[in-house]
PDB file of C-alpha atoms in Angstrom:
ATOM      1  CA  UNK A   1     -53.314  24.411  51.420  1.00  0.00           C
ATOM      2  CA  UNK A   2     -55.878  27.221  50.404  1.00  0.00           C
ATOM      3  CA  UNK A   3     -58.764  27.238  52.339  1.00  0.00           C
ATOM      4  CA  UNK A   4     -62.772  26.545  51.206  1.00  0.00           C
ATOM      5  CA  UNK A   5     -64.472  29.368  50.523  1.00  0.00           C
ATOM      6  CA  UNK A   6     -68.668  29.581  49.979  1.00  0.00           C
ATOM      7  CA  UNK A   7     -69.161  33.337  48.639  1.00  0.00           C
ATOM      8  CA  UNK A   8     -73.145  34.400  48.175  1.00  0.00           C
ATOM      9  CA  UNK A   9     -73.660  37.666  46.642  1.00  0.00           C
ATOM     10  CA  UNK A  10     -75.889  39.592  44.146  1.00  0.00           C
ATOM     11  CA  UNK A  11     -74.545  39.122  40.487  1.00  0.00           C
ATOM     12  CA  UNK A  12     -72.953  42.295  39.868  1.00  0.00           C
ATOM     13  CA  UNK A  13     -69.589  43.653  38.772  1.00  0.00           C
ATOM     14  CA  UNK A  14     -68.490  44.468  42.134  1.00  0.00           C
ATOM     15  CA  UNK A  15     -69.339  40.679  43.357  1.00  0.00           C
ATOM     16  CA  UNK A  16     -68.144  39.264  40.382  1.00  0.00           C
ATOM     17  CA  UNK A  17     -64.621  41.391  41.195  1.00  0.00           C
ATOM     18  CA  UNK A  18     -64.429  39.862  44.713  1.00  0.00           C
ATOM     19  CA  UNK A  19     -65.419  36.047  43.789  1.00  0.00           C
ATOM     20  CA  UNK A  20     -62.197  36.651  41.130  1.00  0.00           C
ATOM     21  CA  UNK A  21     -60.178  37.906  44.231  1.00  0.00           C
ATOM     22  CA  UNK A  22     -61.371  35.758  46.434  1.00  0.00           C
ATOM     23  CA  UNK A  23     -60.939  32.562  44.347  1.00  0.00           C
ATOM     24  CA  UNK A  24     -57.301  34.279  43.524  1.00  0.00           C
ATOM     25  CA  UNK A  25     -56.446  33.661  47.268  1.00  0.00           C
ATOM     26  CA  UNK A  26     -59.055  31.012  48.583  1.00  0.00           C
ATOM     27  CA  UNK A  27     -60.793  27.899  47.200  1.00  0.00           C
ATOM     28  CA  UNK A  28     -64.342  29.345  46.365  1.00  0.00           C
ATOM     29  CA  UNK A  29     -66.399  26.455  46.751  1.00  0.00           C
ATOM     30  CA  UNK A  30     -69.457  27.422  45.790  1.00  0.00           C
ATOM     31  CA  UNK A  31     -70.678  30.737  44.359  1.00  0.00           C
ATOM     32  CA  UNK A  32     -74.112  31.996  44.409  1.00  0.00           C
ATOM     33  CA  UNK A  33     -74.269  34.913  41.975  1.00  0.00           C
ATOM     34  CA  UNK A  34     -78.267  35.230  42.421  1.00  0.00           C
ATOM     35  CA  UNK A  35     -77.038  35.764  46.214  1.00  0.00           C
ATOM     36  CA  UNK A  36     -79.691  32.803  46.531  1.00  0.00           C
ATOM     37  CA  UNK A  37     -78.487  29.164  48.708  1.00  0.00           C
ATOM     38  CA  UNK A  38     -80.711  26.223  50.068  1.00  0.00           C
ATOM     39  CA  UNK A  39     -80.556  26.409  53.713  1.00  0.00           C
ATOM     40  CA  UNK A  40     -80.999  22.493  53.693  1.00  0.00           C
ATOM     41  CA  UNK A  41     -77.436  22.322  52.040  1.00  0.00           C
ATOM     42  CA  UNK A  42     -76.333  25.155  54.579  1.00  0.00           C
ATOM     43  CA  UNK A  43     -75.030  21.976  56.752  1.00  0.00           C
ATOM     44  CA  UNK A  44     -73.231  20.061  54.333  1.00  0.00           C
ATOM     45  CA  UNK A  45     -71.501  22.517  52.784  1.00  0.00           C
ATOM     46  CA  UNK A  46     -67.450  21.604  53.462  1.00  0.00           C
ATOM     47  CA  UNK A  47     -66.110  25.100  53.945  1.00  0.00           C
ATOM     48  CA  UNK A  48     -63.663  27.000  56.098  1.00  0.00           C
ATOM     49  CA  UNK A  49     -65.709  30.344  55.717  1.00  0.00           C
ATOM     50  CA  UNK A  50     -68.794  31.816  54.311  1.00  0.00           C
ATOM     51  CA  UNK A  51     -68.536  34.908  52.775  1.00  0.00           C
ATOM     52  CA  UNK A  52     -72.186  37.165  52.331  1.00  0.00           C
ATOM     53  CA  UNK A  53     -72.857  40.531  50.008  1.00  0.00           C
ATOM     54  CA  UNK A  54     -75.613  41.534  51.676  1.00  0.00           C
ATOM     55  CA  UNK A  55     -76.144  44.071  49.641  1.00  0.00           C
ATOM     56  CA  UNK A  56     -78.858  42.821  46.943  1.00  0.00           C
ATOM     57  CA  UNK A  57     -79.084  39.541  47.755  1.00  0.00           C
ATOM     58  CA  UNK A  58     -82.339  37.426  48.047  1.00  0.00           C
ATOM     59  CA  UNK A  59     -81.690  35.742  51.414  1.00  0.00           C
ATOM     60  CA  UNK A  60     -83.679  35.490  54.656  1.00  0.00           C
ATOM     61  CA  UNK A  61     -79.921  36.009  56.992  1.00  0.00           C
ATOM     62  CA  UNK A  62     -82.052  35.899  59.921  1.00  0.00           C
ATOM     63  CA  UNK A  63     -83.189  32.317  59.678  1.00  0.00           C
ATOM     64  CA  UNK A  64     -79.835  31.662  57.212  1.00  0.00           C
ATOM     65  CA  UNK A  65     -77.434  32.789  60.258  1.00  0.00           C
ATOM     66  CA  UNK A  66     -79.749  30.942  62.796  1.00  0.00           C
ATOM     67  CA  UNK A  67     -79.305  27.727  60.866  1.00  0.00           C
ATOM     68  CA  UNK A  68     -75.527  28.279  60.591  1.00  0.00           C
ATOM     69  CA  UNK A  69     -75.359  29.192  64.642  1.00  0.00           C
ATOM     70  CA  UNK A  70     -77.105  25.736  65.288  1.00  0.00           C
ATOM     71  CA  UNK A  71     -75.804  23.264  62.491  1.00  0.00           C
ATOM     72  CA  UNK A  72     -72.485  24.952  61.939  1.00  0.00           C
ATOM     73  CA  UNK A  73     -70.940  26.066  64.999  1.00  0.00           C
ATOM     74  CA  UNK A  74     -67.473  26.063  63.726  1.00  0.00           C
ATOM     75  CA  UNK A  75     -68.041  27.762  60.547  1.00  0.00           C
ATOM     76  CA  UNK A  76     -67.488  31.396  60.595  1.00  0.00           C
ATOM     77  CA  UNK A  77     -69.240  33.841  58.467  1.00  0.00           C
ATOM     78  CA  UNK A  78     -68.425  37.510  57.241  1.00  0.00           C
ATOM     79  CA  UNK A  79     -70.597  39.829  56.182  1.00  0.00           C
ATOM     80  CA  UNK A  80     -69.854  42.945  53.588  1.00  0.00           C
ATOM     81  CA  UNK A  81     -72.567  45.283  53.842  1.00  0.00           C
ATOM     82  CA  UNK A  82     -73.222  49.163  54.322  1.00  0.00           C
ATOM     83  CA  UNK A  83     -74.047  49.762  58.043  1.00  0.00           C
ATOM     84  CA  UNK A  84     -77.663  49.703  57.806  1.00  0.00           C
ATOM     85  CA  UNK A  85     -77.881  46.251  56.938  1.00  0.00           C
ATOM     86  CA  UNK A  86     -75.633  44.946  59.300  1.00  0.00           C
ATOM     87  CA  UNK A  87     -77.611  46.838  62.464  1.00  0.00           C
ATOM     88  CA  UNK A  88     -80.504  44.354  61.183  1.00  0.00           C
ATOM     89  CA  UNK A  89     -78.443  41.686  62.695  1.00  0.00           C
ATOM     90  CA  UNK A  90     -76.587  42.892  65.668  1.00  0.00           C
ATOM     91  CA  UNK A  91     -77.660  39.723  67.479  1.00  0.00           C
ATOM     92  CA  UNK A  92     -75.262  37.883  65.572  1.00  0.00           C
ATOM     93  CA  UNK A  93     -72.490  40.116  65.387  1.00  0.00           C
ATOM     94  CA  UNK A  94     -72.301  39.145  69.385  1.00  0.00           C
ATOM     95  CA  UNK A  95     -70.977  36.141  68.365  1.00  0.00           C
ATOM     96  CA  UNK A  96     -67.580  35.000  67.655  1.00  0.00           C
ATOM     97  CA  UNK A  97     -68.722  32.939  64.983  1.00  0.00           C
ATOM     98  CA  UNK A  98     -70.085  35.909  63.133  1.00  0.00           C
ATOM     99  CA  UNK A  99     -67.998  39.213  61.443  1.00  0.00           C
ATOM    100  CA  UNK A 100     -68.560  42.058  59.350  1.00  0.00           C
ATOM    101  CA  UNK A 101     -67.029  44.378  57.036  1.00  0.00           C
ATOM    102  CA  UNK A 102     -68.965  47.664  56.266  1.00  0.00           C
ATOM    103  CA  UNK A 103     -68.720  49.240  52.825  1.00  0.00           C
ATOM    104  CA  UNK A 104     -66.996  51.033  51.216  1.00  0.00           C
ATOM    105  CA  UNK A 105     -64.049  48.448  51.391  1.00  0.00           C
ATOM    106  CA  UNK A 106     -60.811  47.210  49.266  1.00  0.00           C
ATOM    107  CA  UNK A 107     -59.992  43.851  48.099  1.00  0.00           C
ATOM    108  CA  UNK A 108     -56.943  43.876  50.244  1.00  0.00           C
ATOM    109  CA  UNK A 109     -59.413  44.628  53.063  1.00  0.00           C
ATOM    110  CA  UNK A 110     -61.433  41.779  52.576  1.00  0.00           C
ATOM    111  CA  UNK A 111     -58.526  39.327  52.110  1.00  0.00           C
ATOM    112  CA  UNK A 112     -57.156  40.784  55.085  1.00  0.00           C
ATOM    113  CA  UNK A 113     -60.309  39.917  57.237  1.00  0.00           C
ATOM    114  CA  UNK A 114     -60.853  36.548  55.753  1.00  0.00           C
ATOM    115  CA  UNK A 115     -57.175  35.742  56.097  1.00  0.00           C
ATOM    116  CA  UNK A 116     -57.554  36.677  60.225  1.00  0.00           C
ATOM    117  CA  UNK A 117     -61.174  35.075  60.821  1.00  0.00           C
ATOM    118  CA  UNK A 118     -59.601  31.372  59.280  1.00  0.00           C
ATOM    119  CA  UNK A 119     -56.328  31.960  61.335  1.00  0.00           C
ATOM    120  CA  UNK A 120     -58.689  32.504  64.630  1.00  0.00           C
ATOM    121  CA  UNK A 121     -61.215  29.515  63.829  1.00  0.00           C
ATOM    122  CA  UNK A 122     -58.172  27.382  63.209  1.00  0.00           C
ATOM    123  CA  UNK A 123     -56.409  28.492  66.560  1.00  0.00           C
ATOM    124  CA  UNK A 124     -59.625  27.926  68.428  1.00  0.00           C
ATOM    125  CA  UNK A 125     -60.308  24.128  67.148  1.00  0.00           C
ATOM    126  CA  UNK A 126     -56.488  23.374  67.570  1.00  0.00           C
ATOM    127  CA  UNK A 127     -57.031  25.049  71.700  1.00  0.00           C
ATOM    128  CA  UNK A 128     -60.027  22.927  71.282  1.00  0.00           C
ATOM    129  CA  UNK A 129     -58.416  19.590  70.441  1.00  0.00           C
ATOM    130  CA  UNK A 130     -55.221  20.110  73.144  1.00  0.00           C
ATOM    131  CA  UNK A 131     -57.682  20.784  75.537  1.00  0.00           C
ATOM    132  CA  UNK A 132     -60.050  17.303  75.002  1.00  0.00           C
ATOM    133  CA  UNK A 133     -55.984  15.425  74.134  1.00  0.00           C
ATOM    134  CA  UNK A 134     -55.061  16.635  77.289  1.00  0.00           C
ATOM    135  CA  UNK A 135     -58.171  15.878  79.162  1.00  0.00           C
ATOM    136  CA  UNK A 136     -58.113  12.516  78.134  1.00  0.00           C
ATOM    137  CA  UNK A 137     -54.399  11.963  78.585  1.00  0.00           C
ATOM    138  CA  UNK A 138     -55.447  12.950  82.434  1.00  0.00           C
ATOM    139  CA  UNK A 139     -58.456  10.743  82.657  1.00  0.00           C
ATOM    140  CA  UNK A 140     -56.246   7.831  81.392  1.00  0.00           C
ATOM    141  CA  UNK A 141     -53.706   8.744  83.855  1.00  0.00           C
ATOM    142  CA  UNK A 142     -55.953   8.637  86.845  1.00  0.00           C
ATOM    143  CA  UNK A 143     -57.758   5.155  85.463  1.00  0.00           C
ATOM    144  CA  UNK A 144     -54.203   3.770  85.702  1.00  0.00           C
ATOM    145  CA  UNK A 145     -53.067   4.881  89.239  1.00  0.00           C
ATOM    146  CA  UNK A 146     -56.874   3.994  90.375  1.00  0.00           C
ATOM    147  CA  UNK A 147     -56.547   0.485  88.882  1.00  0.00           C
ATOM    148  CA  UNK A 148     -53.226  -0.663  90.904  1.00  0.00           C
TER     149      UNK A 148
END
């Protein structure tokens, strides 16, 4: 099943190059081309990644990513940026939840990065769901020997 993809970036060739290649590979839910989103809809959005050009783009990331840490833990986000923009938020970048690719970069690149941060989020929430199955498999198990 290809994954959900929400890709926000400045409408320009380059962009419009990657939502192509993106949406070859992914889903692409929703694409911003004026790099602008509603942070209100930042928590309703049904997505398996977000994908941000920061390069050009109209966004406030620091209170974006702050809304996504809080309402979204699970989503993950990349970033594509040169590395002057990304040292703007380093904070975020501490966090698993958060990734970024500095330009120049390929397509294949990209993909490649994507591809891994989906495969990780996945592995985590399946670790995630063994771990509270298995939990509760125990608890059930020890409310049965208690109760004889």
């Amino acid at each position: 099943m290809r994954k959900n993809v929400v890709f926000i970036g400045e409408n320009n060739k380059i962009n419009n190059e990657l939502y192509q290649l993106l949406n070859w590979r992914f889903k692409v839910e929703c694409y911003y081309p004026e790099g602008e989103i509603e942070l209100s809809k930042i928590s309703v959005l049904e997505a398996d990644l977000v994908i941000v050009s920061l390069v050009g783009t109209k966004v406030d990331f620091k209170e974006f990513f702050s809304v996504i840490k809080e309402k979204c833990p699970a989503l993950s986000v990349v970033t594509i940026s040169t590395k002057a923009e990304s040292e703007a938020y380093e904070e975020f970048y501490e966090c698993e939840q958060f990734h970024k690719i500095l330009r120049p970069v390929t397509g294949r690149k990209i993909l490649e990065v994507c591809k891994a941060v989906i495969a990780r989020t996945e592995y985590v929430i399946n670790k995630n769901v063994r771990t509270s199955l298995a939990g509760l498999i125990e608890a059930r198990a020890k409310k049965g020997i208690q109760g004889k």
